[in-house]
Amino acid sequence: WSGVNERTFLAVKPDGCQRRLVGEIIRRFERKGFRLVAMKLMQASETLLKDHYIALRDRPFYNRLKDLYMGSGPVVAMVWQGLDVVKTARLMLGETNPVDSLPGTIRGDFGVDVSRNVIHGSDSRESAQREISLWFRPDEIVCWQDHAERWIYE
Ligand code: DGT
């Protein structure tokens, strides 16, 4: 995907769900002008989390991240679409560690601890494609005509 059809994968993590931040997070992406094309509340399976965090499997915090955090409760998995959405979503999330995240970003506004950083967002177009196909079946992605598009894009 590219241009206005670029897609990214976002997931509100269990702390974001427990802290009732789901609506606030969706609101930020809607108001920005991005288009929601898939969303589900789910308990992520062990297999899914192993695949999702494959790049981190040798890190000391991997088991805690996978089992005691991401696997500990519901996550809201989403696919968002729009121009440069991968990069822009990462800016809107803030840095991995909330201490490095500016106020105005999600982690800057709502997080304190690197291991409770509220939301996941794909870090590249390649990761986005991989993560979307891990978390969603093709028929769960809804293609809908965005009637606001001409007010968001030239
Ligand atoms: P995300 O969006 O959750 O994948 O986070 P990123 O892409 O900003 O950061 P990444 O992929 O390096 O790390 C994935 C998650 O692992 C991150 O959201 C929180 C956790 N994590 C990363 N670095 C550390 C660390 O040094 N200590 C602990 N406890 N957790 C970490």
PDB file of C-alpha atoms and ligand atoms in Angstrom:
ATOM      1  CA  TRP A   1       0.000   0.000   0.000  1.00  0.00           C
ATOM      2  CA  SER A   2       1.076   3.570  -0.531  1.00  0.00           C
ATOM      3  CA  GLY A   3      -0.399   7.056  -0.789  1.00  0.00           C
ATOM      4  CA  VAL A   4      -3.831   7.488   0.763  1.00  0.00           C
ATOM      5  CA  ASN A   5      -4.201   3.692   0.813  1.00  0.00           C
ATOM      6  CA  GLU A   6      -1.257   3.148   3.153  1.00  0.00           C
ATOM      7  CA  ARG A   7      -2.219   1.053   6.177  1.00  0.00           C
ATOM      8  CA  THR A   8      -0.850   0.532   9.648  1.00  0.00           C
ATOM      9  CA  PHE A   9      -1.588  -1.835  12.503  1.00  0.00           C
ATOM     10  CA  LEU A  10      -2.333  -0.348  15.922  1.00  0.00           C
ATOM     11  CA  ALA A  11      -3.249  -2.187  19.112  1.00  0.00           C
ATOM     12  CA  VAL A  12      -4.420  -0.678  22.369  1.00  0.00           C
ATOM     13  CA  LYS A  13      -2.597  -2.856  24.886  1.00  0.00           C
ATOM     14  CA  PRO A  14      -4.219  -4.362  28.022  1.00  0.00           C
ATOM     15  CA  ASP A  15      -3.227  -1.346  30.162  1.00  0.00           C
ATOM     16  CA  GLY A  16      -4.874   0.993  27.649  1.00  0.00           C
ATOM     17  CA  CYS A  17      -8.065  -1.090  27.802  1.00  0.00           C
ATOM     18  CA  GLN A  18      -8.050  -1.328  31.615  1.00  0.00           C
ATOM     19  CA  ARG A  19      -7.481   2.408  31.890  1.00  0.00           C
ATOM     20  CA  ARG A  20     -10.434   3.164  29.561  1.00  0.00           C
ATOM     21  CA  LEU A  21      -8.225   4.834  26.958  1.00  0.00           C
ATOM     22  CA  VAL A  22      -9.703   3.043  23.935  1.00  0.00           C
ATOM     23  CA  GLY A  23     -12.147   5.834  23.058  1.00  0.00           C
ATOM     24  CA  GLU A  24      -9.543   8.559  23.553  1.00  0.00           C
ATOM     25  CA  ILE A  25      -7.094   6.779  21.253  1.00  0.00           C
ATOM     26  CA  ILE A  26      -9.641   6.129  18.503  1.00  0.00           C
ATOM     27  CA  ARG A  27     -10.765   9.751  18.787  1.00  0.00           C
ATOM     28  CA  ARG A  28      -7.252  11.037  18.104  1.00  0.00           C
ATOM     29  CA  PHE A  29      -6.864   9.004  14.920  1.00  0.00           C
ATOM     30  CA  GLU A  30     -10.359   9.838  13.690  1.00  0.00           C
ATOM     31  CA  ARG A  31      -9.868  13.552  14.259  1.00  0.00           C
ATOM     32  CA  LYS A  32      -6.512  13.466  12.508  1.00  0.00           C
ATOM     33  CA  GLY A  33      -8.333  12.321   9.383  1.00  0.00           C
ATOM     34  CA  PHE A  34      -7.299   8.680   9.179  1.00  0.00           C
ATOM     35  CA  ARG A  35      -9.809   6.021   8.227  1.00  0.00           C
ATOM     36  CA  LEU A  36     -10.546   3.009  10.436  1.00  0.00           C
ATOM     37  CA  VAL A  37     -10.793  -0.104   8.244  1.00  0.00           C
ATOM     38  CA  ALA A  38     -10.698  -2.931  10.818  1.00  0.00           C
ATOM     39  CA  MET A  39     -11.120  -3.293  14.562  1.00  0.00           C
ATOM     40  CA  LYS A  40     -11.656  -6.059  17.121  1.00  0.00           C
ATOM     41  CA  LEU A  41     -11.422  -6.547  20.873  1.00  0.00           C
ATOM     42  CA  MET A  42      -9.586  -9.769  21.514  1.00  0.00           C
ATOM     43  CA  GLN A  43      -7.521 -11.836  23.875  1.00  0.00           C
ATOM     44  CA  ALA A  44      -4.315 -12.461  21.929  1.00  0.00           C
ATOM     45  CA  SER A  45      -3.219 -16.099  21.859  1.00  0.00           C
ATOM     46  CA  GLU A  46       0.243 -17.327  22.815  1.00  0.00           C
ATOM     47  CA  THR A  47       0.916 -18.247  19.174  1.00  0.00           C
ATOM     48  CA  LEU A  48      -0.091 -14.828  17.885  1.00  0.00           C
ATOM     49  CA  LEU A  49       2.072 -12.997  20.430  1.00  0.00           C
ATOM     50  CA  LYS A  50       5.058 -15.226  19.680  1.00  0.00           C
ATOM     51  CA  ASP A  51       4.751 -14.314  15.998  1.00  0.00           C
ATOM     52  CA  HIS A  52       4.093 -10.665  16.700  1.00  0.00           C
ATOM     53  CA  TYR A  53       7.132 -10.260  18.963  1.00  0.00           C
ATOM     54  CA  ILE A  54       9.479 -12.596  17.052  1.00  0.00           C
ATOM     55  CA  ALA A  55      12.131  -9.857  16.759  1.00  0.00           C
ATOM     56  CA  LEU A  56      12.217  -9.445  20.559  1.00  0.00           C
ATOM     57  CA  ARG A  57      12.447 -13.121  21.518  1.00  0.00           C
ATOM     58  CA  ASP A  58      16.008 -12.835  22.842  1.00  0.00           C
ATOM     59  CA  ARG A  59      15.361  -9.741  24.932  1.00  0.00           C
ATOM     60  CA  PRO A  60      15.314 -10.151  28.734  1.00  0.00           C
ATOM     61  CA  PHE A  61      11.819  -8.673  29.021  1.00  0.00           C
ATOM     62  CA  TYR A  62      10.298 -10.895  26.285  1.00  0.00           C
ATOM     63  CA  ASN A  63       8.441 -13.388  28.515  1.00  0.00           C
ATOM     64  CA  ARG A  64       7.045 -10.692  30.774  1.00  0.00           C
ATOM     65  CA  LEU A  65       6.012  -8.639  27.759  1.00  0.00           C
ATOM     66  CA  LYS A  66       4.281 -11.566  26.063  1.00  0.00           C
ATOM     67  CA  ASP A  67       2.688 -13.431  28.985  1.00  0.00           C
ATOM     68  CA  LEU A  68       2.245 -10.992  31.848  1.00  0.00           C
ATOM     69  CA  TYR A  69       1.437  -7.911  29.766  1.00  0.00           C
ATOM     70  CA  MET A  70       0.173  -8.389  26.200  1.00  0.00           C
ATOM     71  CA  GLY A  71      -1.369 -11.778  26.972  1.00  0.00           C
ATOM     72  CA  SER A  72      -2.866 -10.677  30.284  1.00  0.00           C
ATOM     73  CA  GLY A  73      -6.126  -9.206  29.023  1.00  0.00           C
ATOM     74  CA  PRO A  74      -7.978  -7.699  26.106  1.00  0.00           C
ATOM     75  CA  VAL A  75      -6.333  -5.726  23.347  1.00  0.00           C
ATOM     76  CA  VAL A  76      -8.090  -3.639  20.717  1.00  0.00           C
ATOM     77  CA  ALA A  77      -6.512  -4.467  17.366  1.00  0.00           C
ATOM     78  CA  MET A  78      -7.068  -1.974  14.565  1.00  0.00           C
ATOM     79  CA  VAL A  79      -6.071  -1.175  11.012  1.00  0.00           C
ATOM     80  CA  TRP A  80      -5.959   2.496  10.038  1.00  0.00           C
ATOM     81  CA  GLN A  81      -5.533   3.871   6.535  1.00  0.00           C
ATOM     82  CA  GLY A  82      -4.330   7.172   5.136  1.00  0.00           C
ATOM     83  CA  LEU A  83      -1.451   9.159   3.662  1.00  0.00           C
ATOM     84  CA  ASP A  84       1.816   8.327   5.480  1.00  0.00           C
ATOM     85  CA  VAL A  85      -0.187   6.686   8.262  1.00  0.00           C
ATOM     86  CA  VAL A  86       2.685   4.423   9.395  1.00  0.00           C
ATOM     87  CA  LYS A  87       5.050   7.298  10.141  1.00  0.00           C
ATOM     88  CA  THR A  88       2.387   9.680  11.411  1.00  0.00           C
ATOM     89  CA  ALA A  89       0.914   7.091  13.781  1.00  0.00           C
ATOM     90  CA  ARG A  90       4.355   6.504  15.296  1.00  0.00           C
ATOM     91  CA  LEU A  91       4.666  10.263  15.866  1.00  0.00           C
ATOM     92  CA  MET A  92       1.223  10.314  17.471  1.00  0.00           C
ATOM     93  CA  LEU A  93       2.190   7.372  19.725  1.00  0.00           C
ATOM     94  CA  GLY A  94       5.466   8.900  20.923  1.00  0.00           C
ATOM     95  CA  GLU A  95       8.663   7.001  21.699  1.00  0.00           C
ATOM     96  CA  THR A  96       8.806   3.421  23.002  1.00  0.00           C
ATOM     97  CA  ASN A  97       9.697   4.785  26.437  1.00  0.00           C
ATOM     98  CA  PRO A  98       7.115   7.298  27.698  1.00  0.00           C
ATOM     99  CA  VAL A  99       9.888   9.299  29.386  1.00  0.00           C
ATOM    100  CA  ASP A 100      11.141  10.256  25.904  1.00  0.00           C
ATOM    101  CA  SER A 101       7.645  11.035  24.581  1.00  0.00           C
ATOM    102  CA  LEU A 102       6.510  14.611  24.259  1.00  0.00           C
ATOM    103  CA  PRO A 103       3.264  15.829  25.797  1.00  0.00           C
ATOM    104  CA  GLY A 104       0.622  15.660  23.094  1.00  0.00           C
ATOM    105  CA  THR A 105       1.614  12.135  22.103  1.00  0.00           C
ATOM    106  CA  ILE A 106      -0.338   9.160  23.442  1.00  0.00           C
ATOM    107  CA  ARG A 107       2.557   7.781  25.467  1.00  0.00           C
ATOM    108  CA  GLY A 108       3.601  11.302  26.478  1.00  0.00           C
ATOM    109  CA  ASP A 109       0.116  12.011  27.793  1.00  0.00           C
ATOM    110  CA  PHE A 110      -0.863   8.647  29.275  1.00  0.00           C
ATOM    111  CA  GLY A 111       2.254   6.584  30.002  1.00  0.00           C
ATOM    112  CA  VAL A 112       5.072   6.525  32.537  1.00  0.00           C
ATOM    113  CA  ASP A 113       6.697   3.081  32.312  1.00  0.00           C
ATOM    114  CA  VAL A 114       8.285   1.529  29.160  1.00  0.00           C
ATOM    115  CA  SER A 115       6.640  -1.789  29.956  1.00  0.00           C
ATOM    116  CA  ARG A 116       3.172  -0.194  30.232  1.00  0.00           C
ATOM    117  CA  ASN A 117       3.217   2.015  27.155  1.00  0.00           C
ATOM    118  CA  VAL A 118      -0.499   1.778  26.286  1.00  0.00           C
ATOM    119  CA  ILE A 119      -0.396   1.200  22.526  1.00  0.00           C
ATOM    120  CA  HIS A 120       1.469  -0.591  19.764  1.00  0.00           C
ATOM    121  CA  GLY A 121       2.020   0.815  16.282  1.00  0.00           C
ATOM    122  CA  SER A 122       3.830  -0.727  13.291  1.00  0.00           C
ATOM    123  CA  ASP A 123       7.305   0.750  12.808  1.00  0.00           C
ATOM    124  CA  SER A 124       7.494   0.450   8.981  1.00  0.00           C
ATOM    125  CA  ARG A 125       5.304  -0.352   5.979  1.00  0.00           C
ATOM    126  CA  GLU A 126       6.824  -3.845   5.906  1.00  0.00           C
ATOM    127  CA  SER A 127       5.993  -4.440   9.594  1.00  0.00           C
ATOM    128  CA  ALA A 128       2.507  -3.078   8.986  1.00  0.00           C
ATOM    129  CA  GLN A 129       1.852  -5.584   6.203  1.00  0.00           C
ATOM    130  CA  ARG A 130       3.212  -8.431   8.325  1.00  0.00           C
ATOM    131  CA  GLU A 131       1.267  -7.441  11.433  1.00  0.00           C
ATOM    132  CA  ILE A 132      -2.022  -6.787   9.614  1.00  0.00           C
ATOM    133  CA  SER A 133      -1.903 -10.245   8.077  1.00  0.00           C
ATOM    134  CA  LEU A 134      -1.033 -11.788  11.444  1.00  0.00           C
ATOM    135  CA  TRP A 135      -3.874 -10.126  13.356  1.00  0.00           C
ATOM    136  CA  PHE A 136      -6.616  -9.931  10.702  1.00  0.00           C
ATOM    137  CA  ARG A 137      -8.109 -12.174   8.054  1.00  0.00           C
ATOM    138  CA  PRO A 138      -8.568 -10.388   4.709  1.00  0.00           C
ATOM    139  CA  ASP A 139     -12.371 -10.470   5.107  1.00  0.00           C
ATOM    140  CA  GLU A 140     -12.132  -8.573   8.398  1.00  0.00           C
ATOM    141  CA  ILE A 141     -10.819  -5.501   6.595  1.00  0.00           C
ATOM    142  CA  VAL A 142     -13.630  -3.271   5.445  1.00  0.00           C
ATOM    143  CA  CYS A 143     -13.212  -1.200   2.292  1.00  0.00           C
ATOM    144  CA  TRP A 144     -15.580   1.734   2.568  1.00  0.00           C
ATOM    145  CA  GLN A 145     -15.928   4.953   0.667  1.00  0.00           C
ATOM    146  CA  ASP A 146     -14.730   7.876   2.764  1.00  0.00           C
ATOM    147  CA  HIS A 147     -17.006  10.829   2.032  1.00  0.00           C
ATOM    148  CA  ALA A 148     -14.781  13.173   4.034  1.00  0.00           C
ATOM    149  CA  GLU A 149     -11.787  12.392   1.848  1.00  0.00           C
ATOM    150  CA  ARG A 150     -12.053  15.504  -0.320  1.00  0.00           C
ATOM    151  CA  TRP A 151     -11.969  17.640   2.841  1.00  0.00           C
ATOM    152  CA  ILE A 152      -8.886  15.819   4.130  1.00  0.00           C
ATOM    153  CA  TYR A 153      -6.884  15.543   0.882  1.00  0.00           C
ATOM    154  CA  GLU A 154      -6.462  17.937  -2.022  1.00  0.00           C
TER     155      GLU A 154
HETATM  156  P1  DGT B   1       5.560  -1.483  20.132  1.00  0.00           P
HETATM  157  O1  DGT B   1       4.810  -0.454  19.363  1.00  0.00           O
HETATM  158  O2  DGT B   1       4.847  -2.012  21.319  1.00  0.00           O
HETATM  159  O3  DGT B   1       6.162  -2.573  19.255  1.00  0.00           O
HETATM  160  O4  DGT B   1       6.773  -0.708  20.725  1.00  0.00           O
HETATM  161  P2  DGT B   1       7.968  -0.078  19.951  1.00  0.00           P
HETATM  162  O5  DGT B   1       7.964  -0.469  18.498  1.00  0.00           O
HETATM  163  O6  DGT B   1       7.943   1.368  20.256  1.00  0.00           O
HETATM  164  O7  DGT B   1       9.175  -0.773  20.655  1.00  0.00           O
HETATM  165  P3  DGT B   1       9.808  -2.241  20.485  1.00  0.00           P
HETATM  166  O8  DGT B   1       9.195  -2.981  19.335  1.00  0.00           O
HETATM  167  O9  DGT B   1      11.274  -2.068  20.547  1.00  0.00           O
HETATM  168  O10 DGT B   1       9.337  -2.935  21.823  1.00  0.00           O
HETATM  169  C1  DGT B   1       8.103  -3.581  21.932  1.00  0.00           C
HETATM  170  C2  DGT B   1       7.593  -3.478  23.324  1.00  0.00           C
HETATM  171  O11 DGT B   1       8.525  -4.102  24.216  1.00  0.00           O
HETATM  172  C3  DGT B   1       7.478  -2.031  23.816  1.00  0.00           C
HETATM  173  O12 DGT B   1       6.267  -1.440  23.493  1.00  0.00           O
HETATM  174  C4  DGT B   1       7.656  -2.203  25.292  1.00  0.00           C
HETATM  175  C5  DGT B   1       8.583  -3.367  25.422  1.00  0.00           C
HETATM  176  N1  DGT B   1       9.962  -2.902  25.623  1.00  0.00           N
HETATM  177  C6  DGT B   1      10.819  -2.390  24.703  1.00  0.00           C
HETATM  178  N2  DGT B   1      11.984  -2.088  25.251  1.00  0.00           N
HETATM  179  C7  DGT B   1      11.875  -2.434  26.551  1.00  0.00           C
HETATM  180  C8  DGT B   1      12.756  -2.398  27.658  1.00  0.00           C
HETATM  181  O13 DGT B   1      13.903  -1.967  27.562  1.00  0.00           O
HETATM  182  N3  DGT B   1      12.265  -2.870  28.849  1.00  0.00           N
HETATM  183  C9  DGT B   1      11.004  -3.356  28.976  1.00  0.00           C
HETATM  184  N4  DGT B   1      10.590  -3.798  30.159  1.00  0.00           N
HETATM  185  N5  DGT B   1      10.140  -3.405  27.965  1.00  0.00           N
HETATM  186  C10 DGT B   1      10.582  -2.949  26.779  1.00  0.00           C
END
